[in-house]
Short mmCIF file of C-alpha atoms and ligand atoms in Angstrom, two decimals:
data_model
loop_
_atom_site.label_atom_id
_atom_site.label_comp_id
_atom_site.label_asym_id
_atom_site.label_seq_id
_atom_site.Cartn_x
_atom_site.Cartn_y
_atom_site.Cartn_z
CA MET A 1 58.47 83.73 95.07
CA THR A 2 60.52 83.41 91.90
CA LEU A 3 63.13 86.02 91.12
CA SER A 4 62.93 85.36 87.37
CA PHE A 5 61.26 88.13 85.37
CA ASP A 6 60.28 89.21 81.88
CA PRO A 7 62.87 91.80 80.73
CA ASN A 8 60.27 93.55 78.56
CA THR A 9 58.17 94.53 81.55
CA VAL A 10 60.76 96.48 83.56
CA ASP A 11 59.98 100.17 83.93
CA LEU A 12 63.45 101.72 84.09
CA PRO A 13 64.40 104.95 85.87
CA LYS A 14 64.67 107.74 83.30
CA GLY A 15 67.04 110.68 83.27
CA HIS A 16 69.69 111.90 85.70
CA PHE A 17 69.20 112.28 89.46
CA ILE A 18 70.17 115.72 90.73
CA GLY A 19 69.07 117.52 93.89
CA GLY A 20 66.82 114.65 94.92
CA ARG A 21 64.78 114.54 91.71
CA THR A 22 64.94 113.04 88.26
CA ILE A 23 66.17 115.44 85.60
CA SER A 24 64.67 114.55 82.27
CA ALA A 25 67.12 113.35 79.67
CA SER A 26 65.68 115.89 77.25
CA GLY A 27 67.23 118.70 79.32
CA PRO A 28 70.80 119.91 78.85
CA THR A 29 72.24 116.67 77.51
CA SER A 30 73.92 115.86 74.26
CA GLY A 31 73.49 112.78 72.11
CA GLY A 32 72.59 109.44 73.64
CA LEU A 33 73.77 105.83 73.56
CA THR A 34 71.72 102.80 72.60
CA LEU A 35 71.92 100.05 75.22
CA HIS A 36 71.77 96.34 74.42
CA ARG A 37 70.93 93.53 76.85
CA PRO A 38 74.04 91.32 77.15
CA SER A 39 71.90 88.20 77.63
CA ASP A 40 70.12 88.43 74.27
CA GLY A 41 71.64 91.38 72.40
CA GLU A 42 68.28 93.22 72.17
CA ALA A 43 68.38 97.02 72.15
CA PHE A 44 66.22 98.16 75.07
CA ALA A 45 66.95 101.77 76.06
CA ASP A 46 69.02 104.88 75.43
CA CYS A 47 71.44 106.29 77.96
CA PRO A 48 71.58 110.09 77.84
CA ILE A 49 74.93 111.89 77.94
CA ALA A 50 75.13 114.70 80.49
CA SER A 51 76.82 117.77 79.08
CA ALA A 52 79.42 119.83 80.96
CA ASP A 53 76.59 122.26 81.85
CA LEU A 54 74.55 119.53 83.50
CA VAL A 55 77.61 118.30 85.41
CA ASP A 56 78.12 121.88 86.52
CA GLN A 57 74.55 121.97 87.80
CA ALA A 58 75.12 118.71 89.72
CA VAL A 59 78.33 120.00 91.31
CA GLU A 60 76.69 123.27 92.32
CA THR A 61 73.73 121.36 93.77
CA ALA A 62 76.10 119.17 95.79
CA HIS A 63 77.94 122.17 97.26
CA LYS A 64 74.68 123.90 98.16
CA ALA A 65 73.30 120.74 99.77
CA LEU A 66 76.47 120.34 101.86
CA LYS A 67 76.15 123.91 103.08
CA ASP A 68 72.40 123.91 103.70
CA SER A 69 72.14 120.46 105.31
CA GLY A 70 75.06 120.69 107.75
CA TRP A 71 75.82 117.05 106.77
CA ALA A 72 79.50 117.42 107.62
CA SER A 73 79.12 119.54 110.76
CA GLN A 74 76.27 117.77 112.57
CA ARG A 75 76.79 115.13 115.22
CA PRO A 76 78.44 112.31 113.23
CA ARG A 77 76.10 109.66 114.66
CA GLU A 78 73.29 111.33 112.68
CA ARG A 79 75.13 110.39 109.48
CA THR A 80 75.49 106.83 110.74
CA LYS A 81 71.74 106.59 111.37
CA VAL A 82 70.78 107.82 107.90
CA LEU A 83 73.22 105.43 106.23
CA HIS A 84 71.88 102.49 108.26
CA ARG A 85 68.32 103.37 107.17
CA TRP A 86 69.57 103.53 103.57
CA ALA A 87 71.17 100.06 103.85
CA ASP A 88 67.88 98.69 105.27
CA LEU A 89 65.94 100.16 102.34
CA ILE A 90 68.39 98.68 99.85
CA GLU A 91 67.71 95.25 101.35
CA GLN A 92 63.95 95.80 101.32
CA GLU A 93 64.03 96.92 97.69
CA ALA A 94 66.41 94.15 96.60
CA PRO A 95 64.01 92.59 94.04
CA THR A 96 63.55 95.92 92.23
CA ILE A 97 67.26 96.73 92.29
CA ALA A 98 68.04 93.23 91.04
CA ARG A 99 65.71 93.66 88.07
CA PHE A 100 67.30 96.97 87.06
CA GLU A 101 70.76 95.44 87.31
CA ALA A 102 70.08 92.04 85.74
CA LEU A 103 68.34 93.61 82.75
CA CYS A 104 71.29 95.62 81.48
CA SER A 105 74.38 94.07 83.05
CA THR A 106 76.15 90.72 83.21
CA ARG A 107 74.95 89.96 86.73
CA PRO A 108 72.43 87.09 87.10
CA VAL A 109 69.41 87.97 89.22
CA GLY A 110 69.91 85.16 91.76
CA GLN A 111 73.53 86.17 92.40
CA LEU A 112 72.46 89.80 92.79
CA ILE A 113 70.06 88.95 95.59
CA GLN A 114 72.41 86.56 97.41
CA GLY A 115 75.59 88.51 96.69
CA ASP A 116 75.89 92.00 95.23
CA ILE A 117 72.89 93.64 96.92
CA ALA A 118 73.30 92.02 100.34
CA ILE A 119 77.03 92.84 100.28
CA THR A 120 76.46 96.45 99.24
CA ALA A 121 73.98 97.03 102.07
CA GLU A 122 76.43 95.56 104.57
CA GLN A 123 79.33 97.63 103.21
CA ILE A 124 77.29 100.80 103.61
CA ARG A 125 76.65 99.84 107.26
CA PHE A 126 80.35 99.09 107.68
CA PHE A 127 81.33 102.59 106.49
CA ALA A 128 78.48 104.24 108.40
CA GLU A 129 80.05 103.01 111.64
CA PHE A 130 83.28 104.91 110.99
CA ALA A 131 81.50 108.28 111.08
CA ASP A 132 81.50 108.60 114.88
CA LYS A 133 84.50 106.42 115.65
CA GLU A 134 87.43 107.60 113.56
CA GLY A 135 88.75 111.10 114.18
CA GLY A 136 91.94 113.08 114.29
CA ASP A 137 94.84 112.87 116.67
CA VAL A 138 96.59 114.82 119.38
CA ALA A 139 100.30 115.09 118.69
CA PRO A 140 103.01 114.83 121.36
CA THR A 141 104.27 118.40 121.86
CA SER A 142 105.74 120.40 124.75
CA ASP A 143 103.42 121.37 127.65
CA GLY A 144 103.21 124.93 126.36
CA GLU A 145 101.65 123.85 123.08
CA LEU A 146 98.78 121.76 121.80
CA GLY A 147 99.26 120.03 118.46
CA MET A 148 96.30 118.38 116.76
CA ILE A 149 95.65 116.66 113.48
CA LEU A 150 92.02 117.30 112.57
CA THR A 151 90.15 115.44 109.87
CA GLU A 152 87.51 116.98 107.63
CA PRO A 153 85.71 115.87 104.48
CA HIS A 154 87.04 116.97 101.10
CA GLY A 155 83.72 118.51 100.05
CA VAL A 156 82.28 117.19 96.79
CA VAL A 157 83.68 113.85 95.61
CA GLY A 158 83.48 113.04 91.89
CA ALA A 159 83.03 109.27 91.50
CA ILE A 160 83.15 107.26 88.28
CA THR A 161 82.30 103.55 88.18
CA PRO A 162 82.53 100.63 85.71
CA TRP A 163 79.90 98.18 84.45
CA ASN A 164 81.17 94.87 85.84
CA PHE A 165 79.63 95.06 89.33
CA PRO A 166 77.64 98.28 88.96
CA LEU A 167 75.87 98.37 92.32
CA ASN A 168 78.85 97.16 94.35
CA MET A 169 81.12 99.71 92.73
CA ALA A 170 78.67 102.53 93.46
CA GLY A 171 78.48 101.35 97.09
CA TRP A 172 82.28 101.33 97.40
CA LYS A 173 82.31 105.01 96.43
CA LEU A 174 79.15 106.34 98.08
CA GLY A 175 79.42 104.59 101.46
CA PRO A 176 82.76 105.97 102.65
CA ALA A 177 82.33 109.38 100.98
CA LEU A 178 78.97 110.05 102.66
CA ALA A 179 80.00 108.58 106.02
CA ALA A 180 82.99 110.94 106.07
CA GLY A 181 80.70 113.94 105.47
CA ASN A 182 81.13 114.56 101.73
CA ALA A 183 78.60 115.07 98.94
CA VAL A 184 79.00 113.05 95.74
CA VAL A 185 78.51 113.50 92.01
CA LEU A 186 78.67 109.99 90.54
CA LYS A 187 78.73 108.83 86.95
CA PRO A 188 77.96 105.13 86.56
CA SER A 189 78.99 103.25 83.45
CA GLU A 190 76.91 104.31 80.46
CA MET A 191 76.01 100.63 79.98
CA THR A 192 74.65 99.93 83.48
CA PRO A 193 73.24 103.09 85.10
CA TYR A 194 69.91 101.92 86.56
CA SER A 195 70.73 100.33 89.92
CA THR A 196 72.88 103.33 90.83
CA LEU A 197 70.08 105.76 89.95
CA TYR A 198 67.62 103.78 92.04
CA VAL A 199 69.80 103.44 95.15
CA ALA A 200 70.47 107.20 95.03
CA GLU A 201 66.70 107.70 95.12
CA LEU A 202 66.51 105.28 98.08
CA ALA A 203 69.16 107.30 99.91
CA VAL A 204 66.91 110.35 99.80
CA ARG A 205 63.94 108.23 100.90
CA ALA A 206 66.08 107.08 103.84
CA GLY A 207 66.57 110.69 104.94
CA LEU A 208 69.76 111.73 103.17
CA PRO A 209 69.42 115.45 102.42
CA ALA A 210 68.58 115.88 98.73
CA GLY A 211 71.55 117.00 96.66
CA LEU A 212 74.18 115.09 98.63
CA VAL A 213 74.09 112.29 96.05
CA ASN A 214 73.76 113.26 92.41
CA ILE A 215 73.91 110.80 89.54
CA VAL A 216 74.82 112.07 86.09
CA LEU A 217 74.56 109.66 83.18
CA GLY A 218 76.91 109.71 80.25
CA ASP A 219 80.11 108.49 78.65
CA GLY A 220 83.76 108.99 79.57
CA PRO A 221 84.88 111.64 77.08
CA THR A 222 81.96 114.04 77.74
CA THR A 223 80.46 113.45 81.18
CA GLY A 224 83.41 111.70 82.85
CA GLN A 225 85.83 114.33 81.65
CA ALA A 226 83.48 117.12 82.79
CA ILE A 227 83.55 115.63 86.31
CA THR A 228 87.31 115.07 86.58
CA SER A 229 88.18 118.51 85.18
CA HIS A 230 85.56 120.41 87.21
CA PRO A 231 87.08 122.95 89.62
CA GLY A 232 84.22 122.30 92.09
CA ILE A 233 85.09 118.61 92.42
CA ASP A 234 87.40 118.33 95.43
CA LYS A 235 88.44 114.69 95.05
CA VAL A 236 88.12 112.08 92.32
CA SER A 237 87.47 108.40 93.02
CA PHE A 238 87.63 106.23 89.93
CA THR A 239 87.25 102.53 89.19
CA GLY A 240 87.81 101.31 85.65
CA SER A 241 90.48 100.53 83.11
CA THR A 242 94.13 101.54 83.35
CA ARG A 243 93.74 103.42 80.06
CA ALA A 244 90.92 105.60 81.43
CA GLY A 245 92.83 105.96 84.73
CA SER A 246 95.78 107.48 82.91
CA ASP A 247 93.52 109.82 80.93
CA ILE A 248 91.97 110.94 84.21
CA MET A 249 95.36 111.63 85.80
CA GLU A 250 96.29 113.69 82.77
CA THR A 251 93.01 115.63 82.92
CA ILE A 252 93.46 116.31 86.62
CA ALA A 253 97.05 117.44 86.11
CA ARG A 254 96.00 119.83 83.34
CA SER A 255 92.85 121.20 84.97
CA GLY A 256 94.05 121.72 88.54
CA ILE A 257 95.50 119.42 91.16
CA LYS A 258 93.16 117.34 93.34
CA PRO A 259 93.42 114.06 95.25
CA VAL A 260 92.57 110.98 93.26
CA THR A 261 91.98 107.31 93.99
CA LEU A 262 92.34 104.94 91.04
CA GLU A 263 91.19 101.31 91.10
CA LEU A 264 92.32 99.96 87.74
CA GLY A 265 92.89 96.84 85.70
CA GLY A 266 94.66 93.58 86.50
CA LYS A 267 96.13 90.42 85.03
CA SER A 268 96.47 88.42 88.17
CA PRO A 269 98.44 85.19 88.61
CA GLN A 270 97.48 82.09 90.59
CA VAL A 271 100.58 80.10 91.52
CA VAL A 272 100.01 76.42 92.27
CA PHE A 273 102.75 74.32 93.89
CA ALA A 274 102.83 70.53 93.63
CA ASP A 275 102.04 70.11 97.34
CA ALA A 276 98.75 72.06 97.06
CA ASN A 277 95.33 70.49 97.55
CA LEU A 278 94.70 70.15 93.83
CA GLU A 279 90.92 69.85 93.92
CA LYS A 280 90.56 72.90 96.16
CA ALA A 281 93.01 74.87 94.01
CA ALA A 282 91.06 73.92 90.87
CA ASP A 283 87.79 74.99 92.56
CA ALA A 284 89.22 78.39 93.48
CA ILE A 285 90.86 79.00 90.09
CA ALA A 286 87.77 77.97 88.13
CA ALA A 287 85.46 80.05 90.34
CA SER A 288 87.64 83.11 89.90
CA ILE A 289 87.67 82.96 86.09
CA LEU A 290 84.06 81.79 85.69
CA SER A 291 82.48 84.22 88.14
CA ASN A 292 80.87 87.04 86.10
CA ALA A 293 82.50 85.27 83.10
CA GLY A 294 85.91 86.58 84.14
CA GLN A 295 84.75 90.20 84.12
CA ALA A 296 86.26 91.00 87.49
CA CYS A 297 89.23 93.27 88.07
CA VAL A 298 90.85 90.64 90.30
CA ALA A 299 90.06 87.66 88.01
CA GLY A 300 92.94 85.22 88.39
CA SER A 301 93.50 84.87 84.66
CA ARG A 302 97.05 83.47 84.66
CA VAL A 303 97.69 80.04 86.16
CA VAL A 304 101.35 79.39 86.97
CA VAL A 305 101.64 75.72 87.95
CA GLU A 306 104.48 73.40 88.97
CA ALA A 307 105.20 71.22 85.92
CA SER A 308 104.74 67.91 87.77
CA ILE A 309 101.02 68.58 88.40
CA ALA A 310 100.24 70.64 85.28
CA GLU A 311 98.45 67.79 83.54
CA ALA A 312 96.31 66.93 86.56
CA LEU A 313 95.40 70.56 87.17
CA THR A 314 94.53 71.06 83.50
CA ALA A 315 92.16 68.09 83.65
CA ALA A 316 90.56 69.36 86.86
CA LEU A 317 90.02 72.82 85.33
CA VAL A 318 88.55 71.39 82.13
CA THR A 319 86.03 69.36 84.16
CA ARG A 320 84.85 72.52 85.90
CA MET A 321 84.77 74.59 82.70
CA GLU A 322 82.74 71.94 80.86
CA ARG A 323 79.89 72.22 83.38
CA VAL A 324 79.11 75.83 82.57
CA LYS A 325 75.73 76.64 81.01
CA PRO A 326 74.81 80.03 79.57
CA GLY A 327 71.50 81.57 80.62
CA PHE A 328 69.56 84.83 80.66
CA THR A 329 70.52 87.13 83.54
CA TRP A 330 66.81 87.50 84.33
CA ASP A 331 66.46 83.75 84.95
CA GLU A 332 66.88 82.78 88.59
CA ALA A 333 68.65 79.53 87.65
CA THR A 334 71.46 81.25 85.69
CA GLN A 335 74.95 81.03 87.12
CA TYR A 336 77.13 81.89 84.10
CA SER A 337 77.21 85.48 82.85
CA PRO A 338 77.24 86.92 79.36
CA ILE A 339 79.95 89.32 78.17
CA ILE A 340 78.87 92.93 78.50
CA SER A 341 78.80 93.92 74.81
CA GLU A 342 79.41 92.97 71.22
CA THR A 343 82.50 95.23 71.23
CA GLN A 344 83.94 93.45 74.24
CA ILE A 345 83.34 89.93 72.91
CA ASN A 346 84.86 90.91 69.55
CA ARG A 347 87.93 92.24 71.36
CA MET A 348 88.25 88.94 73.24
CA GLU A 349 88.05 86.99 70.00
CA SER A 350 90.76 89.08 68.39
CA ILE A 351 93.12 88.61 71.38
CA LEU A 352 92.41 84.87 71.22
CA ALA A 353 93.20 84.77 67.50
CA ALA A 354 96.47 86.64 68.07
CA SER A 355 97.31 84.31 70.95
CA ARG A 356 96.73 81.20 68.84
CA ALA A 357 98.69 82.69 65.95
CA GLN A 358 101.57 82.98 68.42
CA GLY A 359 101.39 79.30 69.31
CA ALA A 360 98.76 78.98 72.07
CA ASP A 361 96.92 75.64 72.28
CA CYS A 362 93.26 75.87 73.15
CA VAL A 363 92.46 73.00 75.54
CA ILE A 364 88.79 73.93 75.90
CA GLY A 365 86.52 76.72 74.63
CA GLY A 366 87.94 79.24 72.20
CA GLY A 367 84.81 80.99 70.94
CA ARG A 368 81.21 82.09 71.42
CA MET A 369 78.56 79.83 72.93
CA ASP A 370 75.38 78.75 71.24
CA HIS A 371 73.01 81.19 72.95
CA PRO A 372 71.54 84.55 71.97
CA GLY A 373 73.50 87.56 73.22
CA TYR A 374 77.20 87.70 73.99
CA PHE A 375 78.26 84.45 75.69
CA HIS A 376 81.86 83.27 75.48
CA ALA A 377 82.89 79.72 76.34
CA PRO A 378 85.28 79.21 79.25
CA THR A 379 88.67 78.89 77.59
CA LEU A 380 91.98 77.41 78.72
CA LEU A 381 95.16 78.17 76.79
CA THR A 382 98.47 76.35 77.17
CA GLY A 383 101.74 76.64 75.25
CA VAL A 384 102.00 80.35 76.01
CA ASP A 385 104.96 82.42 77.21
CA HIS A 386 105.25 85.91 78.71
CA THR A 387 105.03 87.56 75.26
CA ASN A 388 101.75 85.90 74.25
CA PRO A 389 98.88 88.43 73.92
CA ALA A 390 96.60 86.30 76.13
CA VAL A 391 99.22 86.48 78.90
CA VAL A 392 100.01 90.18 78.46
CA GLU A 393 96.57 91.79 77.91
CA GLU A 394 93.77 92.19 80.45
CA ILE A 395 91.13 90.25 78.49
CA PHE A 396 88.29 90.69 81.02
CA GLY A 397 86.62 87.45 80.03
CA PRO A 398 86.55 83.70 80.88
CA ILE A 399 89.97 83.04 79.37
CA LEU A 400 92.66 81.39 81.44
CA THR A 401 96.29 80.87 80.43
CA LEU A 402 98.45 78.15 81.96
CA GLN A 403 102.25 78.33 82.26
CA THR A 404 104.53 75.89 84.08
CA PHE A 405 107.61 76.17 86.32
CA THR A 406 110.05 73.86 88.04
CA GLU A 407 111.73 76.16 90.60
CA GLU A 408 110.10 78.45 93.16
CA GLU A 409 111.96 81.55 91.96
CA GLU A 410 110.90 80.80 88.39
CA ALA A 411 107.26 80.72 89.56
CA PHE A 412 107.55 84.19 91.10
CA ALA A 413 109.30 85.53 87.99
CA ILE A 414 106.52 84.22 85.72
CA ALA A 415 103.85 85.53 88.10
CA ASP A 416 105.28 89.05 87.98
CA HIS A 417 103.45 91.11 85.31
CA PRO A 418 105.27 94.12 83.85
CA VAL A 419 102.19 96.38 84.02
CA TYR A 420 99.65 95.10 86.55
CA GLY A 421 99.81 94.24 90.26
CA LEU A 422 96.24 93.99 91.50
CA ALA A 423 95.91 90.53 93.09
CA ALA A 424 97.65 87.16 93.24
CA GLY A 425 96.92 83.70 94.56
CA VAL A 426 99.24 81.01 95.89
CA PHE A 427 98.32 77.41 96.62
CA THR A 428 100.66 75.36 98.82
CA ARG A 429 100.62 73.40 102.08
CA ASP A 430 104.07 74.76 103.02
CA LEU A 431 103.58 77.73 105.32
CA SER A 432 107.13 79.03 104.88
CA ARG A 433 106.77 78.96 101.11
CA ALA A 434 103.39 80.67 101.37
CA MET A 435 104.98 83.43 103.42
CA ARG A 436 107.85 83.79 100.94
CA ALA A 437 105.27 84.06 98.17
CA THR A 438 103.28 86.76 99.95
CA ARG A 439 106.46 88.84 100.11
CA ARG A 440 107.62 88.13 96.57
CA LEU A 441 104.33 88.54 94.68
CA GLN A 442 103.93 92.08 93.39
CA ALA A 443 100.25 92.61 94.11
CA GLY A 444 98.02 94.72 96.34
CA THR A 445 96.23 91.58 97.56
CA VAL A 446 97.69 88.09 97.97
CA TRP A 447 95.34 85.20 98.69
CA VAL A 448 96.74 81.94 100.06
CA ASN A 449 94.85 78.68 99.44
CA ARG A 450 91.84 80.70 98.27
CA TYR A 451 91.13 83.18 95.52
CA SER A 452 88.34 85.50 96.58
CA ARG A 453 87.41 88.28 98.96
CA SER A 454 85.61 87.46 102.18
CA ARG A 455 82.80 89.55 103.62
CA ASP A 456 85.31 91.18 105.98
CA HIS A 457 84.98 94.69 104.62
CA ILE A 458 87.87 95.87 106.81
CA LEU A 459 90.28 94.31 104.30
CA PRO A 460 91.14 96.99 101.73
CA THR A 461 91.51 96.33 98.02
CA GLY A 462 93.73 98.17 95.58
CA GLY A 463 96.56 97.68 93.16
CA PHE A 464 100.30 98.08 92.82
CA LYS A 465 101.99 99.27 89.62
CA ARG A 466 99.49 100.44 86.98
CA SER A 467 96.64 98.66 88.74
CA GLY A 468 95.99 101.80 90.71
CA ILE A 469 96.60 104.29 93.47
CA GLY A 470 94.91 104.05 96.87
CA LYS A 471 92.39 101.58 98.21
CA ASP A 472 88.68 100.85 98.24
CA LEU A 473 87.09 99.11 101.24
CA GLY A 474 88.68 99.00 104.68
CA ARG A 475 89.66 101.89 106.92
CA GLU A 476 91.83 103.17 104.07
CA ALA A 477 88.79 103.90 101.89
CA TYR A 478 87.14 105.88 104.69
CA GLU A 479 90.31 107.84 105.40
CA ALA A 480 90.78 108.63 101.70
CA ASN A 481 87.55 110.59 101.91
CA LEU A 482 88.99 112.90 104.55
CA ARG A 483 91.75 115.48 104.46
CA ARG A 484 94.01 116.20 107.40
CA LYS A 485 94.59 119.60 108.95
CA THR A 486 97.48 120.29 111.31
CA VAL A 487 96.72 122.67 114.18
CA LEU A 488 99.35 123.99 116.60
CA ILE A 489 98.28 126.20 119.51
CA THR A 490 100.52 128.13 121.88
CA LEU A 491 98.88 127.78 125.28
P1 NAD B 1 86.38 101.92 81.52
O1 NAD B 1 87.65 102.49 81.99
O2 NAD B 1 86.14 101.82 80.08
O3 NAD B 1 85.15 102.75 82.11
C1 NAD B 1 84.97 102.93 83.52
C2 NAD B 1 84.20 104.19 83.76
O4 NAD B 1 85.02 105.30 83.39
C3 NAD B 1 82.93 104.32 82.93
O5 NAD B 1 81.96 104.97 83.71
C4 NAD B 1 83.37 105.21 81.77
O6 NAD B 1 82.33 105.94 81.18
C5 NAD B 1 84.36 106.14 82.46
N1 NAD B 1 85.40 106.71 81.62
C6 NAD B 1 86.02 106.16 80.55
N2 NAD B 1 86.96 107.00 80.07
C7 NAD B 1 86.95 108.10 80.87
C8 NAD B 1 87.69 109.32 80.89
N3 NAD B 1 88.65 109.57 79.99
N4 NAD B 1 87.42 110.23 81.84
C9 NAD B 1 86.46 109.98 82.77
N5 NAD B 1 85.71 108.86 82.79
C10 NAD B 1 85.96 107.92 81.87
O7 NAD B 1 86.24 100.51 82.25
P2 NAD B 1 85.06 99.46 82.11
O8 NAD B 1 85.22 98.77 80.81
O9 NAD B 1 83.76 100.08 82.47
O10 NAD B 1 85.42 98.45 83.32
C11 NAD B 1 86.36 97.45 83.20
C12 NAD B 1 87.68 97.90 83.79
O11 NAD B 1 87.50 98.28 85.14
C13 NAD B 1 88.69 96.78 83.81
O12 NAD B 1 89.94 97.25 83.40
C14 NAD B 1 88.72 96.36 85.28
O13 NAD B 1 89.91 95.73 85.68
C15 NAD B 1 88.49 97.66 85.96
N6 NAD B 1 88.00 97.48 87.33
C16 NAD B 1 88.85 97.67 88.37
C17 NAD B 1 88.42 97.43 89.68
C18 NAD B 1 89.37 97.61 90.85
O14 NAD B 1 88.90 97.61 92.00
N7 NAD B 1 90.65 97.75 90.63
C19 NAD B 1 87.10 97.04 89.92
C20 NAD B 1 86.26 96.87 88.83
C21 NAD B 1 86.71 97.09 87.53
#
């Protein structure tokens, strides 16, 4: 069976999802946003904007569902079972989810089936298994006392997700929050809401009590702000830009203190030493900047290479970049993604122009591709220093800069970004140097002789510096959805 589909025949979910049912967009919403398909630029739908009143309704529904369902107080294995059934349903419904996602986002349908959807289902199972295995602790005290550290869910988690991997990002938030016994009010990106709406519906079909997952559609300033400032939201979990992350911290500080996890932007380096396996390094670097057309938080967008192999690495990267072919996200054969929007591709072009004006040489690419929609050619820039806009800014596109070094310390100094510290890569055959690099690189994740996550969901992800606070994935993400209570009893 082919996965390719006609984008004009997809019947999209309509409205918000609150209390286990669809709330029509004509209810208490304000305005609306016109959505365009990234693959061909066609306008295809409007995304409603939930007002503060509708967010209020979602938060109230979540609290009531928590209370009525006993989700947090029942035997934890019951939560595990429901989440496993949900993951199974996500796999069964993969073709439908893939159509909703491929239509509006940058994710090609084939990659969704093989990657995003399969991974999301598995991550939900991974978090489900924590529910009856991770608990509190008994503290060492004197015999006359009993000291315990109990864990309990926060209550209602407010989650906000970006457009670059819409389903995965929703899974990263919903899986651990629900497994830990919370309810969730989630706002997906206004550009890519459909897969999230549909998997929330599947959760209820899998037996999750209605009202524990509520999806409100809307933008950042209205709906997002209504979530982060809401007194009934007990914890905020956000993934998106550093700019929005700082706005959210400010809102939380002004509207009442609550715990917050922030997974933010990056400008990650890939350091290549002369002793590295050059072909394998080029494969990893090219894959990281070409995957989703560089629209990944961890995209390794800055190559820092030992001068003696710079020419050879440049040639190897160009060969890989030349092979790329644009294609509609609804075509099974497509491997290379469009850019999410006209605004985003314009922003990339203006950073590129500023970079060239400051002396950058464009070895390959440098502009849009000949295809409808918003496709940008893979681009490699040399002749840049640490002040060049293409080196400083998170571009979030298929644009790679290349800088050279001659000494190890110089490599680490160039790799260090003043603002971001999300991920870093190092390529070398020298184990001692690799270990020095892992200590010196200022990043929440360091990959050695690779540049990608594995399907080991136990490995957390999160940034240093202004790339964020806290972690997604791993035990850390589960624990971040719990609060700790100290109990001391005189016996
Ligand atoms: P964005 O910050 O513009 O939007 C992300 C989400 O936040 C959207 O749902 C948006 O509506 C909402 N939002 C925006 N402003 C808000 C505000 N003031 N209050 C509340 N909500 C608000 O980001 P984007 O363009 O959707 O995504 C790209 C960014 O996300 C990049 O910077 C990328 O690095 C980052 N990202 C980080 C990770 C990570 O794990 N660190 C993962 C994916 C994406």
